[in-house]
Coordinates of C-alpha atoms in Angstrom, one line a residue:
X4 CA -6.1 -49.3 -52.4
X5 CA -5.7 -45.9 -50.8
X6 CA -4.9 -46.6 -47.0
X7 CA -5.0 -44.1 -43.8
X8 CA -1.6 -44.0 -43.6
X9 CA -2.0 -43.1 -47.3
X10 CA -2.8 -39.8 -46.5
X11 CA -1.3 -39.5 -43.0
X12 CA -4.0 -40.1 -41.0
X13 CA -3.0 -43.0 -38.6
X14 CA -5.1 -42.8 -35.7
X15 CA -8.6 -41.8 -34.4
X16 CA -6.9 -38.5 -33.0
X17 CA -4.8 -37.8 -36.5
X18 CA -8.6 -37.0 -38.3
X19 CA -9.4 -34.1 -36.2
X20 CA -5.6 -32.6 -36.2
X21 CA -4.8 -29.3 -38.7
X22 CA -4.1 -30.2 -41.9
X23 CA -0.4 -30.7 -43.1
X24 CA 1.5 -27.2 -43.6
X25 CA 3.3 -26.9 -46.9
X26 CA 6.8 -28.7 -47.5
X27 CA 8.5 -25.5 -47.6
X28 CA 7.0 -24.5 -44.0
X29 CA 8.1 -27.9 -42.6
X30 CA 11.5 -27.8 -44.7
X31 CA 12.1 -24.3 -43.0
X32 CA 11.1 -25.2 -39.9
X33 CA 13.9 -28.7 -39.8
X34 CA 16.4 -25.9 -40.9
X35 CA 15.4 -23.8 -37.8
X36 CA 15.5 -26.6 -35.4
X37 CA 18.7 -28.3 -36.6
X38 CA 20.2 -25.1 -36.4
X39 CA 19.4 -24.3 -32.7
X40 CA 19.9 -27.1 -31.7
X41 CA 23.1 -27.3 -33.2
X42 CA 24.3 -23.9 -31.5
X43 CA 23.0 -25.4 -27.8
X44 CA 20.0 -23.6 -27.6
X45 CA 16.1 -24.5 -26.1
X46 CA 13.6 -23.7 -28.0
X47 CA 13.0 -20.8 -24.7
X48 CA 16.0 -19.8 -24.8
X49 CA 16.0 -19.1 -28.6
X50 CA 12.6 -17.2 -27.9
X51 CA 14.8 -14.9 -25.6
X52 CA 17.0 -14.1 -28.5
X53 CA 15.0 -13.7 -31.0
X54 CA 11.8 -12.4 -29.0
X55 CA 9.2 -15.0 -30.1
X56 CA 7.8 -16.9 -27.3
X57 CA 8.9 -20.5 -27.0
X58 CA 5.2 -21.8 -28.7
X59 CA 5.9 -19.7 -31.6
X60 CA 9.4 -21.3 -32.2
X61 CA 7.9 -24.4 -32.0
X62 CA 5.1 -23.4 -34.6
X63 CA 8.0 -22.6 -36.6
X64 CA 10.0 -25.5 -36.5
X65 CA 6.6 -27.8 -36.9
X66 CA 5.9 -26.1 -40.3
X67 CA 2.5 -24.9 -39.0
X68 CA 3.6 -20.9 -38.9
X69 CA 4.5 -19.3 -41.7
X70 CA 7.8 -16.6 -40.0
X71 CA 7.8 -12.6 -40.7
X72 CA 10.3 -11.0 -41.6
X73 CA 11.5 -10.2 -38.0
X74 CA 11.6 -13.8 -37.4
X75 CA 14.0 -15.0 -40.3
X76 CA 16.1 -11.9 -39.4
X77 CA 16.4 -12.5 -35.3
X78 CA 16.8 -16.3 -36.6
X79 CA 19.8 -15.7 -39.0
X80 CA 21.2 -13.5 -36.2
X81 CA 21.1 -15.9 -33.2
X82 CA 22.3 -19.2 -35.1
X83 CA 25.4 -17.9 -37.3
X84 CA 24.8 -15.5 -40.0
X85 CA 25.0 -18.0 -43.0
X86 CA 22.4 -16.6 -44.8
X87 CA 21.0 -20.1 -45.1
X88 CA 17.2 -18.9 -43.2
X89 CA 17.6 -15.9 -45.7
X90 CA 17.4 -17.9 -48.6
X91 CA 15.1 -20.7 -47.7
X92 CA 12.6 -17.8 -46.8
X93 CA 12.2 -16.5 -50.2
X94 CA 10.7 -20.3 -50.9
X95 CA 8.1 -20.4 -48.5
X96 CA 4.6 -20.9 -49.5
X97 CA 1.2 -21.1 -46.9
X98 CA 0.4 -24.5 -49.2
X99 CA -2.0 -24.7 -51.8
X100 CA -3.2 -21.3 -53.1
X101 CA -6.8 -20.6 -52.7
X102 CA -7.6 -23.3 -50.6
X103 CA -8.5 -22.1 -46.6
X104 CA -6.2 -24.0 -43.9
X105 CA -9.0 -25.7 -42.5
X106 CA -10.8 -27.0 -45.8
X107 CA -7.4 -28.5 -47.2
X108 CA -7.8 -31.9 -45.2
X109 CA -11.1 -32.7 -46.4
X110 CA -10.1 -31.1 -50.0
X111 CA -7.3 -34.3 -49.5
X112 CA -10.2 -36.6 -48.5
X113 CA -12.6 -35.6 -51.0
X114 CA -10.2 -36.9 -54.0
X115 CA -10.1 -40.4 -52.5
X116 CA -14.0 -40.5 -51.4
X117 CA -16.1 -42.8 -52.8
X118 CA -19.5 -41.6 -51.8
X119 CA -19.5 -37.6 -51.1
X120 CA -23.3 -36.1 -49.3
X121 CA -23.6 -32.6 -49.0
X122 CA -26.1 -30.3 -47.6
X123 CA -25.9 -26.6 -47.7
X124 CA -28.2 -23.5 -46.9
X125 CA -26.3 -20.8 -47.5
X126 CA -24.2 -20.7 -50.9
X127 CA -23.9 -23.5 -54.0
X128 CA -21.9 -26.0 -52.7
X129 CA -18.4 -25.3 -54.6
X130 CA -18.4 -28.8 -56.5
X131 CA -21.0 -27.1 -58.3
X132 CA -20.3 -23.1 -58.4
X133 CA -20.1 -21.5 -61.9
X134 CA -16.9 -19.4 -62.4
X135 CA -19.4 -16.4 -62.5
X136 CA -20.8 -16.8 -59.3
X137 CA -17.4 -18.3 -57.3
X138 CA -15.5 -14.8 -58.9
X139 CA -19.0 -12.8 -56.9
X140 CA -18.3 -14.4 -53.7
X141 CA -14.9 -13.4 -54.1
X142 CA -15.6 -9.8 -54.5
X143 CA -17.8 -9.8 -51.8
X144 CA -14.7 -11.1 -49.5
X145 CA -14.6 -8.5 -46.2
X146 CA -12.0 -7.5 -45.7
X147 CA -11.3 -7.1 -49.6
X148 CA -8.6 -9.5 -51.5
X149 CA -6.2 -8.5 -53.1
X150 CA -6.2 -9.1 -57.1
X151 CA -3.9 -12.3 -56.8
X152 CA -5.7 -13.9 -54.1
X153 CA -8.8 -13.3 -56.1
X154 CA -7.3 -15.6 -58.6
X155 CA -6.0 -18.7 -56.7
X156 CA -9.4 -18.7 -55.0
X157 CA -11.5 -18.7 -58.4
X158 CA -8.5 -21.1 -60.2
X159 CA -8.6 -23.4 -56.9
X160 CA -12.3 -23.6 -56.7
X161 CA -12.9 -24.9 -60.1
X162 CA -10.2 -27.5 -60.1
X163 CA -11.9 -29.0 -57.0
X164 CA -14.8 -29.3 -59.6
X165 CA -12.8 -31.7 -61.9
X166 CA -13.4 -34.0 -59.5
X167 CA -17.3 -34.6 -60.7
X168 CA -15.5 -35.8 -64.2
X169 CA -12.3 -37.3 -62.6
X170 CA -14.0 -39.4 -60.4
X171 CA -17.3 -41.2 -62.5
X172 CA -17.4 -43.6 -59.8
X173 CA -18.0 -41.7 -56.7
X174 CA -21.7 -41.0 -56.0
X175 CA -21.5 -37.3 -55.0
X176 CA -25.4 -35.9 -53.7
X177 CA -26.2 -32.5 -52.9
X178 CA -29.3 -31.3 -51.2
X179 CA -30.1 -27.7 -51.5
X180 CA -32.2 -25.2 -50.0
X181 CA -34.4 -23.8 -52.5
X182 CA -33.8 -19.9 -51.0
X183 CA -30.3 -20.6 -52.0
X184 CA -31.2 -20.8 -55.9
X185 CA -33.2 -18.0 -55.1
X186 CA -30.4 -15.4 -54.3
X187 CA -29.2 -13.2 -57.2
X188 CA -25.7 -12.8 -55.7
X189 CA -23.4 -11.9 -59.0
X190 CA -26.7 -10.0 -60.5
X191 CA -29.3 -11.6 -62.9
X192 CA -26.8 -12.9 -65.5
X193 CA -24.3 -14.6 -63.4
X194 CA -27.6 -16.3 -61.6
X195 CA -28.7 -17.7 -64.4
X196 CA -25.6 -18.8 -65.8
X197 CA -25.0 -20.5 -62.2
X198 CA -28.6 -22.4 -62.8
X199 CA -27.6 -23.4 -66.3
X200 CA -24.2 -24.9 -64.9
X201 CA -25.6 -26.6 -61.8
X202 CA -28.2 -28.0 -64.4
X203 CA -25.6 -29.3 -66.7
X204 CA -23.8 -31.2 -63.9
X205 CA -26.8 -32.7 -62.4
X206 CA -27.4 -34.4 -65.6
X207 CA -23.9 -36.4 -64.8
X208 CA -24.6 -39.7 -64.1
X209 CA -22.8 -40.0 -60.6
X210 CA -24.8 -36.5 -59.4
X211 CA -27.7 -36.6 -57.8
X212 CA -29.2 -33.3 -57.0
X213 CA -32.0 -32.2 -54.9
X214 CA -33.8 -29.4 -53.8
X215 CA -35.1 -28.9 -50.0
X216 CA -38.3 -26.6 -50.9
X217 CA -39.1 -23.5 -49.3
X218 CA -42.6 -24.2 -48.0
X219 CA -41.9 -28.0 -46.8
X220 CA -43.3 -27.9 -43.1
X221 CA -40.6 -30.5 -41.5
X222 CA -37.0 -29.4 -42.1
X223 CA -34.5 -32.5 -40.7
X224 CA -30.8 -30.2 -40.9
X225 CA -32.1 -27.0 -39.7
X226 CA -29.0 -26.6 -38.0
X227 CA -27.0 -26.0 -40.2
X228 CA -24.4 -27.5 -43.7
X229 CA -23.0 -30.6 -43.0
X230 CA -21.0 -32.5 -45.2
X231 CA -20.5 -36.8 -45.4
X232 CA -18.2 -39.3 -47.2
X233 CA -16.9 -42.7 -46.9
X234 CA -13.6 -43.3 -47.7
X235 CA -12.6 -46.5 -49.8
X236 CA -11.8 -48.4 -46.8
X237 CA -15.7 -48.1 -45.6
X238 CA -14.9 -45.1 -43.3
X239 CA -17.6 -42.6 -42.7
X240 CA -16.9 -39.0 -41.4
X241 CA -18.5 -36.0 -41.7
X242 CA -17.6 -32.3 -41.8
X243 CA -19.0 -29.0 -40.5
X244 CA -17.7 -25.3 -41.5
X245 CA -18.1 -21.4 -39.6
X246 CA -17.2 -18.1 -41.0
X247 CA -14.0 -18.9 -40.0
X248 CA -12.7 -22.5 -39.3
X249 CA -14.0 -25.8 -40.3
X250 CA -14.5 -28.7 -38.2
X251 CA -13.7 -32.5 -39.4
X252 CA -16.0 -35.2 -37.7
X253 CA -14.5 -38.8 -36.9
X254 CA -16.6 -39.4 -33.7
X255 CA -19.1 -42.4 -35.2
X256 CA -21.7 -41.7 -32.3
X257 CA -21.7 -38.0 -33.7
X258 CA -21.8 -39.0 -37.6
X259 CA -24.6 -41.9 -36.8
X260 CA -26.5 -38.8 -35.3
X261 CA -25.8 -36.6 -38.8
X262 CA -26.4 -39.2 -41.4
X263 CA -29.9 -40.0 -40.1
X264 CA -30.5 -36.6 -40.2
X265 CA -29.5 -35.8 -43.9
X266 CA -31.1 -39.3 -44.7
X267 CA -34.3 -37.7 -43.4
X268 CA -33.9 -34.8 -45.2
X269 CA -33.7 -36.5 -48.7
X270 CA -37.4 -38.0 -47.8
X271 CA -38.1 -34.6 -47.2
X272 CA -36.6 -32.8 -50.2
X273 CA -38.1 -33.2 -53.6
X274 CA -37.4 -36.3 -56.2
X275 CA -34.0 -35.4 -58.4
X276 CA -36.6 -35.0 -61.1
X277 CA -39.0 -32.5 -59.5
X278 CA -35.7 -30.4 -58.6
X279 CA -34.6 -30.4 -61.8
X280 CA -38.0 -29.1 -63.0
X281 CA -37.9 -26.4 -60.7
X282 CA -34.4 -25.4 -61.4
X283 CA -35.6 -24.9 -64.8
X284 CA -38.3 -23.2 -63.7
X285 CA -36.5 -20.6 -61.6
X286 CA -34.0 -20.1 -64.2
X287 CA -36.9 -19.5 -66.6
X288 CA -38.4 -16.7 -64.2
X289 CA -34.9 -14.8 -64.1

């Protein structure tokens, strides 16, 4: 049975902290502190020599910073010249390739899930995004990526989707705004290849997909995406994302409030069945 401590969370707090940095950042960072430490120094008065304030130091040394250049240099500088920071530099990696900072906990959460609700109003949810349209989203990145982060984003993103086959015993459920399916974002092609997709993995047995229509007159999420899951242990928590940052809910008054609200909104969105029918029918019209 997949535990808390399973995947590190221990404590109420431990669900709303940044996800783990990569081993190489923490690895990196135990190198940086054993080292100063070793030679005497606080963590401000290695900030003095290497002119990094002592909060940067210790994002260093936590693995939640990934050093520049000037850093590792200063670093080798101040604690010895071995060339050891040198080396162990060339190995670092930000963690998983294509996967933001602040989606990578509940990316960890979402492989252990055993019920997965999601709402969304702006974009396909990603469990369900056709290469087509994830690589058009990427294009449209501002500011522009370069050609390899282009890659890790689209490879990452339909990974995540294995887990609608890995996983036949979750129940994952989408409810979609209809203007969504609307948008032509890719062009007309892509579109309808992204219908034909989401189609295909609606008919999966632990899908259920429906569609929040345009003209309903009630609307029970208008503020926003939200995201819910229970975990194997019967834990529900919920998760909320910006331009910018994503936010992971443990609060139970908070989720209580959320899942009442997206239990409303299935009442209000069509049957899986109608959706499906007008899925087919926008495709159709494209």
């Amino acid at each position: 049975m997949t535990t808390d401590n399973a995947l590190g969370l221990t404590g109420e707090g431990d669900w709303e902290r940044e996800p783990d940095p990569s081993d190489s950042l923490r690895t990196f960072g135990a190198v940086v502190q054993a080292l100063r430490e070793h030679a005497g120094l606080s963590r401000a008065e290695f900030g003095e020599l290497v002119r990094f304030s002592k909060h940067t130091v210790a994002s260093v040394e936590l693995g939640r910073r990934m050093p520049d250049e000037s850093f590792v240099e200063r670093a080798e500088e101040a604690l010895g010249n071995t060339g050891a920071l040198r080396k162990a530099a060339g190995f670092l990696t930000r963690g998983k390739p294509g996967i933001a900072v602040w989606f990578r906990q509940w990316a960890r959460l979402e492989r252990v899930a055993v019920s997965l609700c999601t709402y969304e109003c702006r974009l396909v949810p990603g469990l369900l995004q056709a290469e087509g349209y994830v690589r058009a989203l990427c294009e449209d990145e501002i500011p522009p990526l370069i050609d390899q982060e282009l890659e890790d984003l689209v490879v990452a993103r339909m990974e995540r989707q294995r887990l609608l086959y890995d996983r036949p015993n979750a129940a994952f459920d989408f409810i979609i705004d209809e203007a969504v399916l609307m948008r032509r974002l890719g062009g007309i092609e892509v579109t309808r290849d992204l219908l034909g997709h989401v189609l295909e993995l609606s008919s999966l047995r632990n899908v259920t997909l429906q569609i929040m229509p345009a003209n309903c007159e009630q609307h029970a999420c208008i503020a926003g995406p939200v995201r819910l899951l229970e975990t194997p242990e019967g834990r529900r928590l919920a998760y909320c994302e910006g331009q910018q940052s994503g936010r992971l809910i443990s609060d139970q008054k908070e989720i209580s409030t959320i899942q009442m609200r997206y239990a409303r909104l299935r009442s209000q969105a069509l049957s899986p069945k109608d959706s499906v029918g007008l899925l087919e029918r926008i495709r159709g019209a494209l």
